Amino acid sequence: MHNEMMHRPVVKPAVLDFLRQGTTQLTGALGELEQQAHEKGVPVIPHETVTFMQTLFNLKKPQTVLEVGTAIGFSASLFATCMGATGRVTSIDRYPLMLEHAKENIAHLGLEGQIKLLAGDAADILPTLTPSYDLIFMDSAKAKYLDFLDDCLRLLAADGVLLIDDVLQGGTVFADAATVPHRNKAIYRKLNQLLTRVFNDSTLVATLLPLGDGVLMITKNKLR
């Protein structure tokens, strides 16, 4: 397994080095999990996204979080830790091996009571969920983000925050379509459709954050 996202940041190397090494580091078992994931190339959110999440959770104080894409359970564990004992995370993943790793890591961190894992395809599970979630984090198949968007917006609280990870493809999402390799064309097309949809929807307020391979941050427009 190779964490490609770690090697295509969208900021200058010196800035990136500070964001990943010079900022406050995680401690204890969660910090160990982060370090092990990076050493093994396991796809978890980079440290600049970790510190952003810590700040966002401190400001927003969400109590219910939905995650699409569990991987090894690192981000779900981070969210649960940021929320404290009363917070609840629901996380969806379709890969049994990843879910097994996630279960082990969550148990090791003592967070089983806060994190609920749902096994299956998000396309099947999202329509069955009921509103609302204070924060939703999508970090799954990039070509499926647009397909999942309407359900995520339906499930998002009126004052909630939707975060969509890795939307820039190392900046190539803005390249000339003719230069995009055939294997990446579906992702390229779908991500561009996602950005067009979000930034042309008057019911939403959105911004692109240069964290990792790009984080799309969306809230509902209350001024309409």
PDB file of C-alpha atoms in Angstrom:
ATOM      1  CA  MET A   1       0.000   0.000   0.000  1.00  0.00           C
ATOM      2  CA  HIS A   2       1.342   3.436  -0.930  1.00  0.00           C
ATOM      3  CA  ASN A   3       0.105   6.748   0.414  1.00  0.00           C
ATOM      4  CA  GLU A   4       0.391   8.694  -2.845  1.00  0.00           C
ATOM      5  CA  MET A   5      -1.320  11.743  -1.355  1.00  0.00           C
ATOM      6  CA  MET A   6       1.685  12.351   0.929  1.00  0.00           C
ATOM      7  CA  HIS A   7       3.888  12.917  -2.098  1.00  0.00           C
ATOM      8  CA  ARG A   8       1.833  15.434  -4.044  1.00  0.00           C
ATOM      9  CA  PRO A   9       1.310  18.387  -1.706  1.00  0.00           C
ATOM     10  CA  VAL A  10       0.091  21.668  -3.125  1.00  0.00           C
ATOM     11  CA  VAL A  11       2.331  23.976  -1.056  1.00  0.00           C
ATOM     12  CA  LYS A  12       6.071  24.734  -1.156  1.00  0.00           C
ATOM     13  CA  PRO A  13       8.403  22.127   0.400  1.00  0.00           C
ATOM     14  CA  ALA A  14       9.669  24.462   3.161  1.00  0.00           C
ATOM     15  CA  VAL A  15       6.136  25.341   4.197  1.00  0.00           C
ATOM     16  CA  LEU A  16       5.105  21.699   4.042  1.00  0.00           C
ATOM     17  CA  ASP A  17       8.053  20.665   6.207  1.00  0.00           C
ATOM     18  CA  PHE A  18       6.994  23.130   8.899  1.00  0.00           C
ATOM     19  CA  LEU A  19       3.345  22.073   8.704  1.00  0.00           C
ATOM     20  CA  ARG A  20       4.315  18.426   9.178  1.00  0.00           C
ATOM     21  CA  GLN A  21       7.276  18.723  11.537  1.00  0.00           C
ATOM     22  CA  GLY A  22       7.183  22.141  13.209  1.00  0.00           C
ATOM     23  CA  THR A  23       3.601  22.193  14.449  1.00  0.00           C
ATOM     24  CA  THR A  24       2.192  20.490  17.544  1.00  0.00           C
ATOM     25  CA  GLN A  25       2.541  16.722  17.275  1.00  0.00           C
ATOM     26  CA  LEU A  26       0.101  14.073  18.464  1.00  0.00           C
ATOM     27  CA  THR A  27       1.124  12.172  21.577  1.00  0.00           C
ATOM     28  CA  GLY A  28       0.351   8.788  23.098  1.00  0.00           C
ATOM     29  CA  ALA A  29      -1.187   5.874  21.215  1.00  0.00           C
ATOM     30  CA  LEU A  30      -2.808   8.115  18.582  1.00  0.00           C
ATOM     31  CA  GLY A  31       0.533   9.747  17.827  1.00  0.00           C
ATOM     32  CA  GLU A  32       2.137   6.316  17.541  1.00  0.00           C
ATOM     33  CA  LEU A  33      -0.578   5.210  15.109  1.00  0.00           C
ATOM     34  CA  GLU A  34       0.009   8.292  12.955  1.00  0.00           C
ATOM     35  CA  GLN A  35       3.762   7.742  12.916  1.00  0.00           C
ATOM     36  CA  GLN A  36       3.429   4.057  12.058  1.00  0.00           C
ATOM     37  CA  ALA A  37       0.999   4.841   9.236  1.00  0.00           C
ATOM     38  CA  HIS A  38       3.383   7.359   7.690  1.00  0.00           C
ATOM     39  CA  GLU A  39       6.358   5.015   8.037  1.00  0.00           C
ATOM     40  CA  LYS A  40       4.446   2.212   6.286  1.00  0.00           C
ATOM     41  CA  GLY A  41       2.888   4.473   3.631  1.00  0.00           C
ATOM     42  CA  VAL A  42      -0.647   3.733   4.843  1.00  0.00           C
ATOM     43  CA  PRO A  43      -3.132   6.337   3.503  1.00  0.00           C
ATOM     44  CA  VAL A  44      -4.109   8.516   6.445  1.00  0.00           C
ATOM     45  CA  ILE A  45      -4.641  12.265   6.528  1.00  0.00           C
ATOM     46  CA  PRO A  46      -1.351  14.220   6.616  1.00  0.00           C
ATOM     47  CA  HIS A  47      -0.346  16.132   9.719  1.00  0.00           C
ATOM     48  CA  GLU A  48      -1.321  19.533   8.310  1.00  0.00           C
ATOM     49  CA  THR A  49      -4.865  18.190   7.999  1.00  0.00           C
ATOM     50  CA  VAL A  50      -4.664  16.757  11.528  1.00  0.00           C
ATOM     51  CA  THR A  51      -3.881  20.147  13.066  1.00  0.00           C
ATOM     52  CA  PHE A  52      -6.582  21.815  10.972  1.00  0.00           C
ATOM     53  CA  MET A  53      -9.103  19.256  12.242  1.00  0.00           C
ATOM     54  CA  GLN A  54      -8.040  19.869  15.829  1.00  0.00           C
ATOM     55  CA  THR A  55      -8.604  23.609  15.380  1.00  0.00           C
ATOM     56  CA  LEU A  56     -11.917  23.126  13.558  1.00  0.00           C
ATOM     57  CA  PHE A  57     -13.237  20.736  16.200  1.00  0.00           C
ATOM     58  CA  ASN A  58     -12.154  23.131  18.949  1.00  0.00           C
ATOM     59  CA  LEU A  59     -14.103  25.961  17.286  1.00  0.00           C
ATOM     60  CA  LYS A  60     -17.102  24.014  15.993  1.00  0.00           C
ATOM     61  CA  LYS A  61     -17.458  21.511  18.823  1.00  0.00           C
ATOM     62  CA  PRO A  62     -19.292  18.871  16.759  1.00  0.00           C
ATOM     63  CA  GLN A  63     -20.876  15.961  18.594  1.00  0.00           C
ATOM     64  CA  THR A  64     -21.908  13.789  15.638  1.00  0.00           C
ATOM     65  CA  VAL A  65     -19.535  12.978  12.780  1.00  0.00           C
ATOM     66  CA  LEU A  66     -20.040  10.888   9.644  1.00  0.00           C
ATOM     67  CA  GLU A  67     -16.986   9.600   7.796  1.00  0.00           C
ATOM     68  CA  VAL A  68     -16.995   8.027   4.339  1.00  0.00           C
ATOM     69  CA  GLY A  69     -13.805   5.997   4.098  1.00  0.00           C
ATOM     70  CA  THR A  70     -12.500   4.481   7.347  1.00  0.00           C
ATOM     71  CA  ALA A  71      -9.121   3.106   6.206  1.00  0.00           C
ATOM     72  CA  ILE A  72      -7.278   2.058   9.393  1.00  0.00           C
ATOM     73  CA  GLY A  73      -9.460   4.190  11.660  1.00  0.00           C
ATOM     74  CA  PHE A  74      -6.933   6.961  12.271  1.00  0.00           C
ATOM     75  CA  SER A  75      -9.087   9.943  11.322  1.00  0.00           C
ATOM     76  CA  ALA A  76     -12.171   8.496  13.067  1.00  0.00           C
ATOM     77  CA  SER A  77     -10.048   8.074  16.199  1.00  0.00           C
ATOM     78  CA  LEU A  78      -8.746  11.625  15.876  1.00  0.00           C
ATOM     79  CA  PHE A  79     -12.312  12.942  15.592  1.00  0.00           C
ATOM     80  CA  ALA A  80     -13.481  10.946  18.609  1.00  0.00           C
ATOM     81  CA  THR A  81     -10.500  12.145  20.638  1.00  0.00           C
ATOM     82  CA  CYS A  82     -11.155  15.778  19.669  1.00  0.00           C
ATOM     83  CA  MET A  83     -14.836  15.503  20.659  1.00  0.00           C
ATOM     84  CA  GLY A  84     -14.328  13.835  23.999  1.00  0.00           C
ATOM     85  CA  ALA A  85     -16.410  11.092  25.594  1.00  0.00           C
ATOM     86  CA  THR A  86     -19.802  12.447  24.460  1.00  0.00           C
ATOM     87  CA  GLY A  87     -18.907  12.592  20.750  1.00  0.00           C
ATOM     88  CA  ARG A  88     -19.981   9.922  18.297  1.00  0.00           C
ATOM     89  CA  VAL A  89     -18.446   8.946  14.942  1.00  0.00           C
ATOM     90  CA  THR A  90     -20.098   6.773  12.274  1.00  0.00           C
ATOM     91  CA  SER A  91     -17.599   5.566   9.676  1.00  0.00           C
ATOM     92  CA  ILE A  92     -18.275   3.663   6.434  1.00  0.00           C
ATOM     93  CA  ASP A  93     -15.853   1.447   4.532  1.00  0.00           C
ATOM     94  CA  ARG A  94     -16.290  -1.266   1.912  1.00  0.00           C
ATOM     95  CA  TYR A  95     -12.986  -3.081   2.444  1.00  0.00           C
ATOM     96  CA  PRO A  96     -13.057  -5.863   5.087  1.00  0.00           C
ATOM     97  CA  LEU A  97      -9.278  -5.826   5.615  1.00  0.00           C
ATOM     98  CA  MET A  98      -9.288  -2.101   6.328  1.00  0.00           C
ATOM     99  CA  LEU A  99     -12.199  -2.494   8.728  1.00  0.00           C
ATOM    100  CA  GLU A 100     -10.336  -5.221  10.614  1.00  0.00           C
ATOM    101  CA  HIS A 101      -7.318  -2.932  11.005  1.00  0.00           C
ATOM    102  CA  ALA A 102      -9.632  -0.096  12.054  1.00  0.00           C
ATOM    103  CA  LYS A 103     -11.345  -2.251  14.685  1.00  0.00           C
ATOM    104  CA  GLU A 104      -7.993  -3.247  16.147  1.00  0.00           C
ATOM    105  CA  ASN A 105      -6.710   0.332  16.255  1.00  0.00           C
ATOM    106  CA  ILE A 106      -9.926   1.742  17.702  1.00  0.00           C
ATOM    107  CA  ALA A 107      -9.955  -0.954  20.389  1.00  0.00           C
ATOM    108  CA  HIS A 108      -6.299  -0.261  21.216  1.00  0.00           C
ATOM    109  CA  LEU A 109      -7.191   3.406  21.683  1.00  0.00           C
ATOM    110  CA  GLY A 110     -10.205   2.532  23.849  1.00  0.00           C
ATOM    111  CA  LEU A 111     -12.646   4.306  21.526  1.00  0.00           C
ATOM    112  CA  GLU A 112     -15.049   1.459  20.714  1.00  0.00           C
ATOM    113  CA  GLY A 113     -17.903   3.190  22.543  1.00  0.00           C
ATOM    114  CA  GLN A 114     -17.581   6.325  20.420  1.00  0.00           C
ATOM    115  CA  ILE A 115     -16.983   4.941  16.916  1.00  0.00           C
ATOM    116  CA  LYS A 116     -19.517   2.886  14.950  1.00  0.00           C
ATOM    117  CA  LEU A 117     -18.162   1.106  11.875  1.00  0.00           C
ATOM    118  CA  LEU A 118     -20.489   0.333   8.969  1.00  0.00           C
ATOM    119  CA  ALA A 119     -19.306  -2.267   6.454  1.00  0.00           C
ATOM    120  CA  GLY A 120     -20.407  -1.839   2.854  1.00  0.00           C
ATOM    121  CA  ASP A 121     -20.569   0.500  -0.106  1.00  0.00           C
ATOM    122  CA  ALA A 122     -21.359   4.105   0.801  1.00  0.00           C
ATOM    123  CA  ALA A 123     -23.666   4.251  -2.231  1.00  0.00           C
ATOM    124  CA  ASP A 124     -25.879   1.690  -0.477  1.00  0.00           C
ATOM    125  CA  ILE A 125     -25.448   2.904   3.110  1.00  0.00           C
ATOM    126  CA  LEU A 126     -25.732   6.692   2.795  1.00  0.00           C
ATOM    127  CA  PRO A 127     -29.392   6.640   1.602  1.00  0.00           C
ATOM    128  CA  THR A 128     -30.339   4.596   4.693  1.00  0.00           C
ATOM    129  CA  LEU A 129     -28.940   7.107   7.197  1.00  0.00           C
ATOM    130  CA  THR A 130     -31.012   9.838   8.822  1.00  0.00           C
ATOM    131  CA  PRO A 131     -30.029  13.467   9.513  1.00  0.00           C
ATOM    132  CA  SER A 132     -28.223  15.096  10.971  1.00  0.00           C
ATOM    133  CA  TYR A 133     -24.460  15.171  11.429  1.00  0.00           C
ATOM    134  CA  ASP A 134     -22.495  18.173  12.651  1.00  0.00           C
ATOM    135  CA  LEU A 135     -19.515  17.281  10.466  1.00  0.00           C
ATOM    136  CA  ILE A 136     -19.093  14.934   7.510  1.00  0.00           C
ATOM    137  CA  PHE A 137     -15.698  13.874   6.179  1.00  0.00           C
ATOM    138  CA  MET A 138     -15.451  12.224   2.752  1.00  0.00           C
ATOM    139  CA  ASP A 139     -12.166  10.442   2.069  1.00  0.00           C
ATOM    140  CA  SER A 140     -12.998   7.558  -0.245  1.00  0.00           C
ATOM    141  CA  ALA A 141     -13.061   6.852  -3.988  1.00  0.00           C
ATOM    142  CA  LYS A 142     -12.505  10.250  -5.626  1.00  0.00           C
ATOM    143  CA  ALA A 143     -14.647   9.415  -8.659  1.00  0.00           C
ATOM    144  CA  LYS A 144     -17.594   8.802  -6.308  1.00  0.00           C
ATOM    145  CA  TYR A 145     -17.512  12.119  -4.436  1.00  0.00           C
ATOM    146  CA  LEU A 146     -20.049  13.762  -6.737  1.00  0.00           C
ATOM    147  CA  ASP A 147     -22.330  10.730  -6.481  1.00  0.00           C
ATOM    148  CA  PHE A 148     -22.264  10.936  -2.682  1.00  0.00           C
ATOM    149  CA  LEU A 149     -22.654  14.720  -2.464  1.00  0.00           C
ATOM    150  CA  ASP A 150     -26.455  14.996  -2.388  1.00  0.00           C
ATOM    151  CA  ASP A 151     -26.820  12.412   0.355  1.00  0.00           C
ATOM    152  CA  CYS A 152     -24.085  14.064   2.397  1.00  0.00           C
ATOM    153  CA  LEU A 153     -25.780  17.445   2.073  1.00  0.00           C
ATOM    154  CA  ARG A 154     -29.085  15.857   3.090  1.00  0.00           C
ATOM    155  CA  LEU A 155     -27.448  14.372   6.161  1.00  0.00           C
ATOM    156  CA  LEU A 156     -25.530  17.527   7.101  1.00  0.00           C
ATOM    157  CA  ALA A 157     -26.907  19.727   9.885  1.00  0.00           C
ATOM    158  CA  ALA A 158     -27.983  23.243   8.911  1.00  0.00           C
ATOM    159  CA  ASP A 159     -24.863  24.669  10.538  1.00  0.00           C
ATOM    160  CA  GLY A 160     -22.702  21.632   9.754  1.00  0.00           C
ATOM    161  CA  VAL A 161     -19.436  21.340   7.836  1.00  0.00           C
ATOM    162  CA  LEU A 162     -18.729  18.951   4.952  1.00  0.00           C
ATOM    163  CA  LEU A 163     -15.071  18.245   4.224  1.00  0.00           C
ATOM    164  CA  ILE A 164     -13.987  16.380   1.073  1.00  0.00           C
ATOM    165  CA  ASP A 165     -10.369  15.224   1.008  1.00  0.00           C
ATOM    166  CA  ASP A 166      -7.862  14.889  -1.857  1.00  0.00           C
ATOM    167  CA  VAL A 167      -9.702  16.831  -4.545  1.00  0.00           C
ATOM    168  CA  LEU A 168      -6.733  18.325  -6.411  1.00  0.00           C
ATOM    169  CA  GLN A 169      -4.856  15.258  -7.695  1.00  0.00           C
ATOM    170  CA  GLY A 170      -1.548  17.047  -7.169  1.00  0.00           C
ATOM    171  CA  GLY A 171      -2.961  20.046  -9.066  1.00  0.00           C
ATOM    172  CA  THR A 172      -3.554  17.984 -12.210  1.00  0.00           C
ATOM    173  CA  VAL A 173      -7.304  18.390 -11.780  1.00  0.00           C
ATOM    174  CA  PHE A 174      -6.796  21.759 -13.502  1.00  0.00           C
ATOM    175  CA  ALA A 175      -4.604  20.431 -16.327  1.00  0.00           C
ATOM    176  CA  ASP A 176      -5.643  20.272 -19.952  1.00  0.00           C
ATOM    177  CA  ALA A 177      -7.860  17.203 -20.356  1.00  0.00           C
ATOM    178  CA  ALA A 178      -5.742  16.025 -23.294  1.00  0.00           C
ATOM    179  CA  THR A 179      -2.707  15.622 -20.997  1.00  0.00           C
ATOM    180  CA  VAL A 180      -4.494  13.445 -18.427  1.00  0.00           C
ATOM    181  CA  PRO A 181      -3.575   9.714 -18.605  1.00  0.00           C
ATOM    182  CA  HIS A 182      -6.461   7.472 -19.609  1.00  0.00           C
ATOM    183  CA  ARG A 183      -6.463   5.694 -16.239  1.00  0.00           C
ATOM    184  CA  ASN A 184      -7.093   9.030 -14.468  1.00  0.00           C
ATOM    185  CA  LYS A 185      -9.694  10.494 -16.822  1.00  0.00           C
ATOM    186  CA  ALA A 186     -12.754   9.365 -14.813  1.00  0.00           C
ATOM    187  CA  ILE A 187     -11.383  10.873 -11.596  1.00  0.00           C
ATOM    188  CA  TYR A 188     -10.329  14.036 -13.462  1.00  0.00           C
ATOM    189  CA  ARG A 189     -13.798  14.438 -14.982  1.00  0.00           C
ATOM    190  CA  LYS A 190     -15.690  13.704 -11.782  1.00  0.00           C
ATOM    191  CA  LEU A 191     -13.580  15.994  -9.601  1.00  0.00           C
ATOM    192  CA  ASN A 192     -14.010  18.855 -12.063  1.00  0.00           C
ATOM    193  CA  GLN A 193     -17.756  18.239 -12.101  1.00  0.00           C
ATOM    194  CA  LEU A 194     -17.730  18.272  -8.296  1.00  0.00           C
ATOM    195  CA  LEU A 195     -15.893  21.603  -8.131  1.00  0.00           C
ATOM    196  CA  THR A 196     -18.172  23.137 -10.761  1.00  0.00           C
ATOM    197  CA  ARG A 197     -21.274  21.940  -8.939  1.00  0.00           C
ATOM    198  CA  VAL A 198     -20.177  23.160  -5.518  1.00  0.00           C
ATOM    199  CA  PHE A 199     -18.861  26.566  -6.572  1.00  0.00           C
ATOM    200  CA  ASN A 200     -21.902  27.311  -8.736  1.00  0.00           C
ATOM    201  CA  ASP A 201     -24.507  26.262  -6.157  1.00  0.00           C
ATOM    202  CA  SER A 202     -26.004  29.310  -4.441  1.00  0.00           C
ATOM    203  CA  THR A 203     -27.251  27.140  -1.572  1.00  0.00           C
ATOM    204  CA  LEU A 204     -23.648  26.403  -0.570  1.00  0.00           C
ATOM    205  CA  VAL A 205     -20.598  28.300   0.631  1.00  0.00           C
ATOM    206  CA  ALA A 206     -17.325  26.549  -0.208  1.00  0.00           C
ATOM    207  CA  THR A 207     -13.579  27.024  -0.135  1.00  0.00           C
ATOM    208  CA  LEU A 208     -10.525  25.023  -1.190  1.00  0.00           C
ATOM    209  CA  LEU A 209      -7.884  24.503   1.476  1.00  0.00           C
ATOM    210  CA  PRO A 210      -4.280  23.672   0.440  1.00  0.00           C
ATOM    211  CA  LEU A 211      -3.951  20.842   2.949  1.00  0.00           C
ATOM    212  CA  GLY A 212      -2.409  17.601   1.683  1.00  0.00           C
ATOM    213  CA  ASP A 213      -3.814  17.044  -1.793  1.00  0.00           C
ATOM    214  CA  GLY A 214      -6.533  19.641  -1.239  1.00  0.00           C
ATOM    215  CA  VAL A 215      -9.534  19.735   1.096  1.00  0.00           C
ATOM    216  CA  LEU A 216     -12.886  21.073  -0.143  1.00  0.00           C
ATOM    217  CA  MET A 217     -14.783  22.670   2.762  1.00  0.00           C
ATOM    218  CA  ILE A 218     -18.530  23.212   2.330  1.00  0.00           C
ATOM    219  CA  THR A 219     -21.239  24.770   4.481  1.00  0.00           C
ATOM    220  CA  LYS A 220     -24.872  25.576   3.763  1.00  0.00           C
ATOM    221  CA  ASN A 221     -25.627  29.161   2.771  1.00  0.00           C
ATOM    222  CA  LYS A 222     -27.829  30.699   5.472  1.00  0.00           C
ATOM    223  CA  LEU A 223     -28.167  34.058   3.718  1.00  0.00           C
ATOM    224  CA  ARG A 224     -30.271  32.908   0.783  1.00  0.00           C
TER     225      ARG A 224
END
